[in-house]
Amino acid sequence: MSAPLRVAIAGCGLIGGKRAEALAADDVVVGTYDVVREAAERLGPAVDSYEALLALEPDVVVIATSHDQLSALGVQALEAGAHVLVEKPAGVSVAQVEALAAAAERTGKLVKVGFNHRFHPGLARVAEEVHSGRWGEVLHVRGRYGHGGRVGYDREWRAEPARSGGGELIDQGMHLIDLTHWILGPLPLHSALLRTQFWDTSVDDNAALLLGEANSRTAPWATLHVSWTEWKNLFSLEVYCRTAKFHVEGLVRSYGPQKLRIFAMKPELGPPDVEEIDYSPEDPSWQAEWANFSAAIAAGDESLIIGGLADARYAWQTVEAAYAAGGYDDMRAEVGG
Ligand SMILES: NC(=O)c1ccc[n+]([C@@H]2O[C@H](COP(=O)([O-])OP(=O)(O)OC[C@H]3O[C@@H](n4cnc5c(N)ncnc54)[C@H](O)[C@@H]3O)[C@@H](O)[C@H]2O)c1
């Protein structure tokens, strides 16, 4: 059992709310801060400045703001002596993730990055099966993730490069990049095709990445497609090992319930054996991720963290390379350091 934690929340929108709900029963929200005061009041005792929030001496600061604020607020919290749960993408660049890592190193505090998708049960099961080695090596991964936005999506902060760092490649792409990295390790970017087809914005609304060594005939590879023009919300991750294929569909709610199918090849090939697992329509990922971070804090052991700054750094390297390869340098020029 982890000891109860005193938690402060900065950025009290949709995800700040989910984080507040996912705390353990005996954790306490000691303070909340949002530039929109009413948003902070919804989640707990609101204070008027970030400095006032840190002055409460929380054990952990949860940061769930727009992307441009994540890294700087995280560094400040670490320097004030708190552990930090920072939402993905943990900044707007590799450099901002590195600033967080340097502050964590300096202060000896822990940082968890909000990669909650790793805690969806079907995805966690795939990682466990693949890492067991019983199905042979991973050959390739095919990931698809998308939503249809909402009226005015192109006027929200996510469509403003200076506040978001980029578009759908960061919004949902970061999760697919992270899951692929988790399941089969780091792959170099082979190529990227980005588009801004539907929404009135300079950021990408679709991104297709090919990952893998260009000059190999046998190394693992992945194709990832993320989309803000997915008119029926979709999540699909297929992982192909030498002797089995795993297919996860759905992420609960508008993405449909999560379902895992395991197709196990027979030695004589032919139609595979199929195991189908249907998960609960509830989303357990937020609570499971919090439990993981709480356990790492209780043990004082960074290595227990599932989804941390090294993972965010890899994801950002991939995203930066994709924007450069995809011809979005002008959009990225609008992003601050
Ligand atoms: N893990 C996931 O599945 C997932 C899903 C959606 C969003 N996110 C991430 O969560 C973060 C927040 O996204 P959201 O959907 O909750 O956005 P949101 O717009 O609903 O909420 C962001 C909140 O931050 C506040 N804010 C902005 N600047 C601030 C500052 N300097 N100090 C304090 N508050 C500030 C805004 O007023 C707003 O209330 C982003 O990093 C996003 O990528 C993660």
Coordinates of C-alpha atoms and ligand atoms in Angstrom, one line a residue:
M1 CA 0.0 0.0 0.0
S2 CA 1.2 3.5 -0.9
A3 CA 1.1 6.2 1.7
P4 CA -1.6 8.9 1.2
L5 CA -0.4 11.8 -1.0
R6 CA -1.0 15.5 -0.8
V7 CA -1.8 16.5 -4.4
A8 CA -1.9 19.8 -6.2
I9 CA -3.5 20.2 -9.6
A10 CA -2.5 22.8 -12.2
G11 CA -4.6 23.0 -15.3
C12 CA -8.2 22.0 -14.3
G13 CA -9.8 21.2 -17.7
L14 CA -10.9 17.8 -19.0
I15 CA -7.8 15.9 -18.0
G16 CA -7.1 17.7 -14.7
G17 CA -10.6 16.5 -13.8
K18 CA -9.9 12.9 -14.8
R19 CA -6.7 13.0 -12.8
A20 CA -8.6 14.3 -9.7
E21 CA -11.1 11.5 -10.0
A22 CA -8.4 8.9 -10.3
L23 CA -6.6 9.7 -7.0
A24 CA -6.7 7.0 -4.3
A25 CA -9.4 7.4 -1.7
D26 CA -7.0 8.6 1.0
D27 CA -5.1 11.0 -1.2
V28 CA -6.0 14.7 -0.6
V29 CA -6.3 17.5 -3.1
V30 CA -4.6 20.3 -1.2
G31 CA -5.0 22.9 -3.9
T32 CA -6.0 23.6 -7.5
Y33 CA -4.9 26.3 -9.9
D34 CA -6.1 27.3 -13.3
V35 CA -5.9 30.6 -15.2
V36 CA -9.7 30.2 -15.3
R37 CA -10.5 30.3 -11.6
E38 CA -13.9 28.6 -11.9
A39 CA -12.2 25.6 -13.6
A40 CA -9.9 25.3 -10.5
E41 CA -12.9 25.6 -8.1
R42 CA -14.6 22.6 -9.6
L43 CA -11.7 20.3 -8.6
G44 CA -10.8 21.5 -5.1
P45 CA -9.6 24.4 -3.0
A46 CA -8.6 27.0 -5.6
V47 CA -5.7 29.3 -5.2
D48 CA -4.9 32.5 -7.2
S49 CA -1.4 31.7 -8.5
Y50 CA 0.9 28.8 -9.3
E51 CA 3.3 30.1 -6.6
A52 CA 0.5 29.9 -4.1
L53 CA -0.1 26.3 -5.2
L54 CA 3.5 25.3 -4.7
A55 CA 3.6 27.1 -1.3
L56 CA 1.1 24.5 -0.1
E57 CA 4.1 22.0 -0.2
P58 CA 2.2 19.2 -2.0
D59 CA 3.9 15.8 -2.4
V60 CA 2.9 15.7 -6.1
V61 CA 1.9 18.3 -8.6
V62 CA -0.3 17.1 -11.5
I63 CA 0.1 19.4 -14.5
A64 CA -2.6 19.2 -17.2
T65 CA -2.4 22.5 -19.1
S66 CA -1.9 23.4 -22.8
H67 CA 1.4 21.9 -24.0
D68 CA 3.4 25.2 -23.9
Q69 CA 3.1 25.4 -20.1
L70 CA 3.8 21.8 -19.2
S71 CA 7.6 21.8 -19.0
A72 CA 8.1 25.2 -17.3
L73 CA 5.5 24.4 -14.6
G74 CA 7.0 21.0 -14.1
V75 CA 10.5 22.4 -13.6
Q76 CA 9.1 24.9 -11.1
A77 CA 7.3 22.2 -9.1
L78 CA 10.4 19.9 -9.0
E79 CA 12.4 22.9 -7.7
A80 CA 9.8 23.5 -5.0
G81 CA 10.3 19.9 -3.8
A82 CA 7.4 18.1 -5.3
H83 CA 7.1 15.0 -7.5
V84 CA 5.4 15.7 -10.9
L85 CA 2.8 13.9 -13.0
V86 CA 3.0 15.9 -16.2
E87 CA 0.5 15.2 -19.0
K88 CA 1.8 14.0 -22.3
P89 CA 3.6 15.4 -24.4
A90 CA 5.6 16.9 -21.4
G91 CA 6.5 20.0 -23.4
V92 CA 6.7 21.2 -27.0
S93 CA 10.1 19.9 -27.9
V94 CA 12.9 17.5 -27.1
A95 CA 14.6 20.4 -25.4
Q96 CA 11.7 21.0 -23.0
V97 CA 11.6 17.3 -22.1
E98 CA 15.3 17.5 -21.4
A99 CA 14.8 20.6 -19.2
L100 CA 12.4 18.5 -17.1
A101 CA 14.8 15.6 -16.9
A102 CA 17.6 17.9 -15.8
A103 CA 15.4 19.4 -13.0
A104 CA 14.4 15.9 -11.9
E105 CA 18.1 14.9 -11.7
R106 CA 19.0 18.0 -9.8
T107 CA 16.2 17.7 -7.2
G108 CA 16.0 13.9 -6.9
K109 CA 12.3 14.1 -7.5
L110 CA 10.3 11.7 -9.7
V111 CA 8.4 12.6 -12.9
K112 CA 5.7 10.5 -14.5
V113 CA 4.5 11.4 -18.0
G114 CA 0.8 10.9 -18.6
F115 CA 0.9 8.0 -21.0
N116 CA -2.4 6.5 -19.7
H117 CA -2.8 4.3 -22.8
R118 CA -0.2 1.9 -21.4
F119 CA -2.7 1.2 -18.6
H120 CA -5.6 0.1 -20.7
P121 CA -5.9 -3.6 -19.9
G122 CA -5.8 -4.9 -23.5
L123 CA -2.7 -2.8 -24.4
A124 CA -1.0 -3.8 -21.1
R125 CA -1.7 -7.5 -21.9
V126 CA -0.2 -7.1 -25.4
A127 CA 3.0 -5.6 -24.0
E128 CA 3.2 -8.4 -21.5
E129 CA 2.7 -11.1 -24.1
V130 CA 5.2 -9.6 -26.5
H131 CA 7.8 -9.0 -23.8
S132 CA 7.4 -12.6 -22.6
G133 CA 9.1 -13.7 -25.8
R134 CA 6.9 -16.7 -26.2
W135 CA 5.5 -15.6 -29.6
G136 CA 8.9 -14.8 -31.1
E137 CA 10.2 -11.4 -32.1
V138 CA 7.9 -8.6 -33.3
L139 CA 7.8 -8.3 -37.1
H140 CA 5.7 -5.2 -37.4
V141 CA 3.0 -3.0 -35.8
R142 CA 0.0 -1.2 -37.5
G143 CA -1.6 1.5 -35.4
R144 CA -4.6 3.7 -36.3
Y145 CA -6.1 6.3 -34.0
G146 CA -8.5 9.2 -34.8
H147 CA -11.4 11.4 -33.9
G148 CA -13.5 13.8 -35.7
G149 CA -12.9 17.0 -33.7
R150 CA -15.8 19.2 -32.8
V151 CA -17.2 22.5 -34.1
G152 CA -14.5 25.1 -33.5
Y153 CA -11.7 22.6 -32.9
D154 CA -9.5 24.7 -35.2
R155 CA -10.0 27.7 -32.8
E156 CA -8.9 25.7 -29.7
W157 CA -5.4 25.9 -28.3
R158 CA -4.6 22.5 -29.9
A159 CA -4.7 24.1 -33.3
E160 CA -2.4 27.0 -32.2
P161 CA 1.2 26.0 -32.8
A162 CA 2.6 28.3 -30.1
R163 CA 0.4 26.6 -27.5
S164 CA 0.3 23.0 -28.8
G165 CA 3.6 22.5 -30.6
G166 CA 1.7 20.8 -33.4
G167 CA -1.4 19.0 -34.3
E168 CA -2.8 15.5 -34.4
L169 CA 0.7 14.0 -34.5
I170 CA 1.0 15.3 -30.9
D171 CA -2.6 15.1 -29.8
Q172 CA -3.1 11.3 -30.5
G173 CA 0.1 10.4 -32.4
M174 CA 2.1 10.7 -29.2
H175 CA 0.2 7.8 -27.7
L176 CA 0.7 5.5 -30.8
I177 CA 4.4 6.4 -30.9
D178 CA 4.7 5.7 -27.2
L179 CA 2.8 2.3 -27.4
T180 CA 4.9 1.2 -30.4
H181 CA 8.1 2.2 -28.5
W182 CA 6.9 0.4 -25.4
I183 CA 6.1 -2.8 -27.3
L184 CA 9.0 -3.1 -29.6
G185 CA 11.6 -0.6 -28.6
P186 CA 12.9 2.5 -30.3
L187 CA 12.6 2.6 -34.1
P188 CA 14.1 5.4 -36.3
L189 CA 11.7 7.5 -38.4
H190 CA 11.8 6.2 -42.0
S191 CA 9.3 8.7 -43.5
A192 CA 6.4 10.9 -42.6
L193 CA 3.5 12.2 -44.6
L194 CA 1.5 15.0 -43.0
R195 CA -1.6 16.9 -44.1
T196 CA -3.8 19.8 -43.1
Q197 CA -6.9 19.0 -45.2
F198 CA -10.0 19.8 -43.3
W199 CA -9.4 22.1 -40.4
D200 CA -8.6 25.8 -40.8
T201 CA -5.2 25.7 -39.0
S202 CA -1.5 25.5 -39.7
V203 CA -1.0 22.3 -37.7
D204 CA -1.4 18.8 -39.1
D205 CA -4.8 17.2 -39.0
N206 CA -3.5 13.8 -40.4
A207 CA -0.2 12.2 -40.0
A208 CA 1.1 8.9 -41.4
L209 CA 4.5 7.7 -40.1
L210 CA 6.6 4.8 -41.3
L211 CA 9.1 3.7 -38.6
G212 CA 12.0 1.3 -39.1
E213 CA 15.6 1.0 -40.4
A214 CA 15.7 1.9 -44.1
N215 CA 18.5 -0.4 -44.9
S216 CA 17.4 -3.6 -43.4
R217 CA 15.3 -6.4 -44.8
T218 CA 14.5 -8.0 -41.5
A219 CA 14.4 -5.3 -38.7
P220 CA 11.0 -4.5 -37.1
W221 CA 8.9 -1.7 -38.5
A222 CA 5.6 0.1 -37.9
T223 CA 3.0 2.1 -39.8
L224 CA 1.0 4.6 -37.7
H225 CA -1.8 6.8 -39.0
V226 CA -3.5 9.4 -36.8
S227 CA -6.4 11.6 -37.9
W228 CA -8.6 14.5 -36.9
T229 CA -10.9 13.5 -39.9
E230 CA -11.9 10.1 -38.5
W231 CA -15.6 10.8 -38.6
K232 CA -16.3 7.7 -36.4
N233 CA -13.8 7.6 -33.6
L234 CA -11.4 4.8 -34.0
F235 CA -8.6 3.1 -32.1
S236 CA -6.8 0.0 -33.5
L237 CA -3.4 -1.5 -32.7
E238 CA -2.2 -4.7 -34.4
V239 CA 1.0 -6.3 -33.4
Y240 CA 2.5 -9.1 -35.5
C241 CA 4.9 -11.5 -33.8
R242 CA 6.5 -14.5 -35.5
T243 CA 3.8 -16.9 -34.2
A244 CA 0.9 -14.7 -33.2
K245 CA -1.0 -11.5 -34.0
F246 CA -2.6 -9.3 -31.4
H247 CA -5.3 -6.9 -32.2
V248 CA -6.6 -4.3 -29.7
E249 CA -9.7 -2.3 -30.7
G250 CA -11.5 0.4 -28.7
L251 CA -10.6 2.6 -25.8
V252 CA -14.0 2.7 -24.1
R253 CA -16.6 5.5 -24.5
S254 CA -16.8 6.9 -28.1
Y255 CA -14.1 4.5 -29.3
G256 CA -16.1 1.5 -28.2
P257 CA -15.3 -1.0 -25.5
Q258 CA -11.8 -2.4 -25.5
K259 CA -11.5 -5.8 -27.1
L260 CA -8.3 -7.9 -27.5
R261 CA -8.1 -10.7 -30.0
I262 CA -5.1 -13.1 -29.9
F263 CA -4.5 -15.1 -33.1
A264 CA -2.1 -17.8 -32.3
M265 CA -0.5 -19.6 -35.3
K266 CA -0.3 -23.3 -35.3
P267 CA 2.9 -25.1 -36.3
E268 CA 1.2 -26.3 -39.5
L269 CA -0.1 -22.7 -40.1
G270 CA -3.6 -22.5 -41.5
P271 CA -6.4 -20.7 -39.6
P272 CA -5.0 -19.6 -36.2
D273 CA -6.5 -20.3 -32.8
V274 CA -8.4 -17.2 -31.6
E275 CA -8.8 -16.0 -28.1
E276 CA -11.2 -13.0 -27.6
I277 CA -11.2 -10.9 -24.5
D278 CA -13.8 -8.2 -23.9
Y279 CA -12.8 -5.6 -21.2
S280 CA -15.1 -3.6 -18.9
P281 CA -16.8 -0.6 -20.5
E282 CA -15.3 1.5 -17.6
D283 CA -11.9 3.2 -18.2
P284 CA -9.4 1.9 -15.5
S285 CA -6.3 3.5 -17.1
W286 CA -6.3 6.7 -15.0
Q287 CA -6.5 5.0 -11.7
A288 CA -4.0 2.3 -12.7
E289 CA -1.5 5.0 -13.9
W290 CA -1.8 6.9 -10.6
A291 CA -1.3 3.6 -8.6
N292 CA 1.9 3.0 -10.6
F293 CA 3.2 6.5 -9.8
S294 CA 2.2 6.3 -6.2
A295 CA 4.1 3.0 -5.9
A296 CA 7.2 4.5 -7.4
I297 CA 7.0 7.4 -5.1
A298 CA 6.5 5.2 -2.0
A299 CA 9.5 3.1 -3.0
G300 CA 11.6 6.1 -4.1
D301 CA 12.4 4.1 -7.2
E302 CA 12.3 5.8 -10.6
S303 CA 12.7 2.5 -12.4
L304 CA 9.1 1.4 -11.3
I305 CA 7.6 4.2 -13.4
I306 CA 5.8 2.9 -16.5
G307 CA 6.0 5.8 -19.0
G308 CA 8.5 8.5 -18.0
L309 CA 10.6 11.2 -19.4
A310 CA 12.9 8.9 -21.4
D311 CA 9.8 7.7 -23.2
A312 CA 8.6 11.3 -23.8
R313 CA 12.0 12.2 -25.1
Y314 CA 11.9 9.3 -27.7
A315 CA 8.4 10.3 -28.8
W316 CA 9.4 14.0 -29.2
Q317 CA 12.5 13.0 -31.2
T318 CA 10.2 11.1 -33.5
V319 CA 7.7 13.9 -33.7
E320 CA 10.4 16.6 -34.4
A321 CA 11.9 14.4 -37.2
A322 CA 8.4 13.8 -38.7
Y323 CA 7.6 17.5 -38.8
A324 CA 11.0 18.2 -40.5
A325 CA 10.5 15.4 -43.0
G326 CA 6.9 16.3 -43.6
G327 CA 7.5 19.9 -44.5
Y328 CA 6.1 21.5 -41.4
D329 CA 9.2 23.6 -40.5
D330 CA 7.2 26.8 -40.8
M331 CA 4.5 25.6 -38.4
R332 CA 7.2 24.5 -35.9
A333 CA 8.9 27.9 -36.3
E334 CA 5.9 29.4 -34.5
V335 CA 6.6 27.1 -31.4
G336 CA 8.6 28.6 -28.6
G337 CA 11.6 26.9 -27.0
Ligands
LIG1 N1 -3.7 11.0 -21.8 C1 -4.7 11.4 -22.6 O1 -5.5 10.5 -23.1 C2 -5.0 12.8 -22.8 C3 -6.2 13.2 -23.4 C4 -6.5 14.5 -23.6 C5 -5.6 15.5 -23.3 N2 -4.4 15.1 -22.7 C6 -3.4 16.1 -22.3 O2 -3.8 16.7 -21.1 C7 -3.4 18.1 -21.1 C8 -4.6 19.0 -21.0 O3 -5.6 18.7 -22.0 P1 -7.1 19.0 -21.7 O4 -7.8 18.2 -22.8 O5 -7.5 18.8 -20.3 O6 -7.2 20.5 -22.1 P2 -8.3 21.6 -21.6 O7 -8.2 22.7 -22.5 O8 -9.6 20.9 -21.3 O9 -7.6 22.0 -20.1 C9 -6.4 22.7 -20.0 C10 -6.6 23.7 -18.8 O10 -5.3 24.3 -18.6 C11 -5.6 25.6 -18.2 N3 -4.4 26.4 -18.3 C12 -3.7 26.8 -19.4 N4 -2.6 27.5 -19.1 C13 -2.5 27.4 -17.7 C14 -1.5 27.8 -16.8 N5 -0.4 28.5 -17.2 N6 -1.7 27.6 -15.5 C15 -2.8 26.9 -15.1 N7 -3.8 26.5 -15.9 C16 -3.6 26.7 -17.2 C17 -6.7 26.1 -19.1 O11 -7.4 27.2 -18.6 C18 -7.6 24.8 -19.1 O12 -8.6 24.8 -18.0 C19 -2.6 18.3 -22.5 O13 -1.3 18.1 -22.2 C20 -3.2 17.2 -23.3 O14 -2.3 16.7 -24.4 C21 -4.1 13.8 -22.5

